[in-house]
Every structure is written in C-alpha cells, then in structure tokens.
Amino acid sequence: MTIRSALWVLVFVFLFETPGIGQTRLRPEIINYPNAVYQAQSQNWSITQDEHGFIFVGNNEGLLSYNGAQWQLYPMPKHQILRCVAADHKGRIYGGGFGAFGYWQKEPLSGYVYHSLDRLIRDSMFSEEEIWKIIPTENQVLFQSFSRIHL
C-alpha cells in the first residue's frame, strides 16, 4: 500500500467511523434484562414482536410479554417449555413446545388467554413431538417439528 492510499484509508475511517463527524452512527439501544427482572427462568428460546411493538418471548416457564414498561408471564396449560413464538397480523401470538401448540389472544380484562390447537391433530405420535418453528402466513399457520409440519 502506498502512503497516499494509506492516507485515504485514514481519512475515510476518521470521517465515517468517528461519531459526530461525517455520518451519525445509529445503533439501537440493547438492554439485557436478568431473569430476576422478568420473574421467569433464565432460558429463553424464541422471540417475536407484534404490530404494536410489544415483545413476546418463549421461555422455560411459558410466554413472557413485555410492553416496554413491565413483564408478564403466561404459563403453558401443562407447564411445558415454550420453544417457539410467532406473532401474526391479527393480534395472535402463536406458541409451541413439547406435544403442544396454540395461540394467545388478548382479552380486555384478563390479558392474554391461551387457546390450544392440540385437539386438531389426530396423529397419535404428536404428543411425543417438539414444535420448534412457527410460520404464520396470510391464510394459515405452519407448526414445524423435527419430523412433520402441521397446518
């Protein structure tokens, strides 16, 4: 590298990497919440955000919701680990775990209420499956385990 090339590199780095000169660095603030703050177990598996900007987390104890000010825990009916969560555009928060999947819908007085979709599965092996991924589409929701996709 020539001296002239090295000078151009230094000018470029100075102008674009020094805050306040050239462009402004826009970085989102990252806040780490310990489990003592959100009052659930420390292992979180999945995260999603709804259309209002609320955060939902699949935790070992159930669904965690965060509205920007406070955390709320919604356990799974049989206290399963919630491995995955996904929000759709209709206000539903889908969740899945070991032998279970369904969705939470916000109710005016009681917060989020869980609606199980397990009864729709006729496969006897479903109770031994772990749902790891949820993909909401316009007309349906795909629940993926290691061996199957449930619609």
mmCIF file of C-alpha atoms in Angstrom:
data_model
loop_
_atom_site.group_PDB
_atom_site.id
_atom_site.type_symbol
_atom_site.label_atom_id
_atom_site.label_comp_id
_atom_site.label_asym_id
_atom_site.label_seq_id
_atom_site.Cartn_x
_atom_site.Cartn_y
_atom_site.Cartn_z
ATOM 1 C CA MET A 1 0.000 0.000 0.000
ATOM 2 C CA THR A 2 1.355 3.388 -0.871
ATOM 3 C CA ILE A 3 1.473 6.307 1.537
ATOM 4 C CA ARG A 4 -1.221 8.072 -0.477
ATOM 5 C CA SER A 5 -3.549 5.018 -0.245
ATOM 6 C CA ALA A 6 -2.907 4.736 3.475
ATOM 7 C CA LEU A 7 -3.824 8.407 3.959
ATOM 8 C CA TRP A 8 -7.113 7.922 2.104
ATOM 9 C CA VAL A 9 -7.936 4.943 4.310
ATOM 10 C CA LEU A 10 -7.240 7.010 7.432
ATOM 11 C CA VAL A 11 -9.399 9.905 6.167
ATOM 12 C CA PHE A 12 -12.217 7.501 5.348
ATOM 13 C CA VAL A 13 -12.031 5.827 8.758
ATOM 14 C CA PHE A 14 -11.893 9.195 10.529
ATOM 15 C CA LEU A 15 -14.875 10.647 8.670
ATOM 16 C CA PHE A 16 -17.156 7.641 8.775
ATOM 17 C CA GLU A 17 -16.171 5.866 11.965
ATOM 18 C CA THR A 18 -15.809 8.837 14.316
ATOM 19 C CA PRO A 19 -19.145 9.748 15.972
ATOM 20 C CA GLY A 20 -20.228 13.305 15.283
ATOM 21 C CA ILE A 21 -18.190 13.686 12.079
ATOM 22 C CA GLY A 22 -19.465 12.620 8.709
ATOM 23 C CA GLN A 23 -22.425 10.375 9.355
ATOM 24 C CA THR A 24 -24.117 9.798 12.669
ATOM 25 C CA ARG A 25 -23.991 6.253 13.957
ATOM 26 C CA LEU A 26 -27.464 4.923 14.578
ATOM 27 C CA ARG A 27 -27.383 1.964 16.905
ATOM 28 C CA PRO A 28 -30.362 0.586 18.731
ATOM 29 C CA GLU A 29 -30.088 0.541 22.481
ATOM 30 C CA ILE A 30 -29.605 -3.002 23.724
ATOM 31 C CA ILE A 31 -30.838 -3.732 27.217
ATOM 32 C CA ASN A 32 -30.085 -7.011 28.938
ATOM 33 C CA TYR A 33 -32.809 -7.995 31.397
ATOM 34 C CA PRO A 34 -31.802 -10.552 34.029
ATOM 35 C CA ASN A 35 -34.399 -13.164 34.895
ATOM 36 C CA ALA A 36 -34.843 -11.537 38.318
ATOM 37 C CA VAL A 37 -36.454 -8.616 36.453
ATOM 38 C CA TYR A 38 -38.846 -10.631 34.259
ATOM 39 C CA GLN A 39 -39.562 -13.192 37.005
ATOM 40 C CA ALA A 40 -39.154 -16.390 34.983
ATOM 41 C CA GLN A 41 -36.433 -18.905 34.222
ATOM 42 C CA SER A 42 -33.245 -17.743 32.567
ATOM 43 C CA GLN A 43 -33.561 -19.873 29.414
ATOM 44 C CA ASN A 44 -35.351 -18.133 26.551
ATOM 45 C CA TRP A 45 -35.867 -19.947 23.254
ATOM 46 C CA SER A 46 -37.604 -17.635 20.823
ATOM 47 C CA ILE A 47 -38.652 -14.012 20.446
ATOM 48 C CA THR A 48 -41.224 -12.154 18.355
ATOM 49 C CA GLN A 49 -42.763 -8.689 18.168
ATOM 50 C CA ASP A 50 -46.382 -7.833 17.445
ATOM 51 C CA GLU A 51 -47.772 -4.984 15.345
ATOM 52 C CA HIS A 52 -47.871 -2.692 18.428
ATOM 53 C CA GLY A 53 -44.181 -3.204 19.190
ATOM 54 C CA PHE A 54 -44.719 -5.479 22.199
ATOM 55 C CA ILE A 55 -42.116 -8.207 22.718
ATOM 56 C CA PHE A 56 -43.042 -11.869 23.319
ATOM 57 C CA VAL A 57 -40.536 -14.492 24.425
ATOM 58 C CA GLY A 58 -40.749 -18.287 24.564
ATOM 59 C CA ASN A 59 -39.351 -19.156 27.994
ATOM 60 C CA ASN A 60 -38.939 -22.373 30.005
ATOM 61 C CA GLU A 61 -41.908 -21.246 32.135
ATOM 62 C CA GLY A 62 -44.212 -20.079 29.319
ATOM 63 C CA LEU A 63 -44.906 -16.918 27.333
ATOM 64 C CA LEU A 64 -43.272 -13.711 28.506
ATOM 65 C CA SER A 65 -44.722 -10.431 27.276
ATOM 66 C CA TYR A 66 -43.068 -7.031 27.560
ATOM 67 C CA ASN A 67 -44.895 -3.814 26.754
ATOM 68 C CA GLY A 68 -41.904 -1.524 27.264
ATOM 69 C CA ALA A 69 -42.625 -0.969 30.960
ATOM 70 C CA GLN A 70 -43.442 -4.301 32.568
ATOM 71 C CA TRP A 71 -43.092 -8.052 32.067
ATOM 72 C CA GLN A 72 -45.934 -10.554 32.341
ATOM 73 C CA LEU A 73 -45.699 -14.368 32.385
ATOM 74 C CA TYR A 74 -48.385 -16.614 30.871
ATOM 75 C CA PRO A 75 -47.622 -20.299 31.640
ATOM 76 C CA MET A 76 -48.498 -23.092 29.233
ATOM 77 C CA PRO A 77 -51.511 -25.163 30.401
ATOM 78 C CA LYS A 78 -49.432 -28.196 31.408
ATOM 79 C CA HIS A 79 -46.383 -26.074 32.263
ATOM 80 C CA GLN A 80 -44.491 -27.154 29.133
ATOM 81 C CA ILE A 81 -41.403 -25.305 27.964
ATOM 82 C CA LEU A 82 -42.375 -22.832 25.250
ATOM 83 C CA ARG A 83 -39.797 -23.386 22.474
ATOM 84 C CA CYS A 84 -41.081 -21.023 19.793
ATOM 85 C CA VAL A 85 -43.315 -17.993 19.379
ATOM 86 C CA ALA A 86 -44.545 -16.031 16.369
ATOM 87 C CA ALA A 87 -46.907 -13.060 16.057
ATOM 88 C CA ASP A 88 -49.338 -12.676 13.188
ATOM 89 C CA HIS A 89 -51.082 -9.565 11.844
ATOM 90 C CA LYS A 90 -54.379 -10.474 13.576
ATOM 91 C CA GLY A 91 -53.124 -9.928 17.128
ATOM 92 C CA ARG A 92 -52.438 -13.582 17.890
ATOM 93 C CA ILE A 93 -49.233 -14.852 19.442
ATOM 94 C CA TYR A 94 -48.617 -18.461 18.426
ATOM 95 C CA GLY A 95 -46.543 -20.759 20.603
ATOM 96 C CA GLY A 96 -45.335 -24.335 20.554
ATOM 97 C CA GLY A 97 -43.482 -26.781 22.737
ATOM 98 C CA PHE A 98 -43.440 -30.466 23.621
ATOM 99 C CA GLY A 99 -46.688 -32.053 22.403
ATOM 100 C CA ALA A 100 -48.498 -28.725 22.395
ATOM 101 C CA PHE A 101 -49.199 -25.705 20.258
ATOM 102 C CA GLY A 102 -51.775 -22.950 20.148
ATOM 103 C CA TYR A 103 -52.114 -19.192 20.375
ATOM 104 C CA TRP A 104 -52.666 -16.397 22.850
ATOM 105 C CA GLN A 105 -55.297 -13.767 22.176
ATOM 106 C CA LYS A 106 -55.540 -10.555 24.194
ATOM 107 C CA GLU A 107 -58.735 -10.240 26.213
ATOM 108 C CA PRO A 108 -59.778 -6.842 27.606
ATOM 109 C CA LEU A 109 -59.962 -7.856 31.277
ATOM 110 C CA SER A 110 -57.705 -10.882 31.650
ATOM 111 C CA GLY A 111 -54.676 -10.159 29.452
ATOM 112 C CA TYR A 112 -53.565 -12.881 27.052
ATOM 113 C CA VAL A 113 -55.597 -16.107 27.068
ATOM 114 C CA TYR A 114 -54.215 -19.344 25.632
ATOM 115 C CA HIS A 115 -56.215 -21.319 23.046
ATOM 116 C CA SER A 116 -54.903 -24.834 22.447
ATOM 117 C CA LEU A 117 -54.896 -26.250 18.921
ATOM 118 C CA ASP A 118 -53.754 -29.728 20.013
ATOM 119 C CA ARG A 119 -57.239 -31.186 19.526
ATOM 120 C CA LEU A 120 -56.945 -30.615 15.769
ATOM 121 C CA ILE A 121 -54.134 -33.178 15.479
ATOM 122 C CA ARG A 122 -55.261 -36.777 15.013
ATOM 123 C CA ASP A 123 -51.737 -38.233 14.895
ATOM 124 C CA SER A 124 -51.051 -40.350 17.997
ATOM 125 C CA MET A 125 -47.318 -39.529 17.774
ATOM 126 C CA PHE A 126 -47.947 -35.790 18.176
ATOM 127 C CA SER A 127 -47.686 -35.985 21.966
ATOM 128 C CA GLU A 128 -44.019 -37.003 21.509
ATOM 129 C CA GLU A 129 -43.121 -34.166 19.137
ATOM 130 C CA GLU A 130 -41.475 -30.837 19.907
ATOM 131 C CA ILE A 131 -42.628 -27.795 17.936
ATOM 132 C CA TRP A 132 -39.545 -25.746 17.045
ATOM 133 C CA LYS A 133 -40.722 -23.245 14.434
ATOM 134 C CA ILE A 134 -43.952 -21.398 13.660
ATOM 135 C CA ILE A 135 -44.608 -19.577 10.406
ATOM 136 C CA PRO A 136 -47.815 -17.516 10.184
ATOM 137 C CA THR A 137 -48.886 -16.842 6.593
ATOM 138 C CA GLU A 138 -51.832 -14.907 5.227
ATOM 139 C CA ASN A 139 -54.266 -17.853 5.323
ATOM 140 C CA GLN A 140 -52.729 -20.460 7.632
ATOM 141 C CA VAL A 141 -50.109 -21.144 10.260
ATOM 142 C CA LEU A 142 -47.366 -23.750 9.878
ATOM 143 C CA PHE A 143 -46.123 -25.517 13.006
ATOM 144 C CA GLN A 144 -42.872 -27.390 12.391
ATOM 145 C CA SER A 145 -41.470 -30.208 14.485
ATOM 146 C CA PHE A 146 -38.363 -32.262 13.689
ATOM 147 C CA SER A 147 -40.399 -34.776 11.687
ATOM 148 C CA ARG A 148 -43.555 -33.015 10.473
ATOM 149 C CA ILE A 149 -45.244 -29.794 9.500
ATOM 150 C CA HIS A 150 -48.710 -29.259 10.932
ATOM 151 C CA LEU A 151 -51.108 -26.848 9.221
#
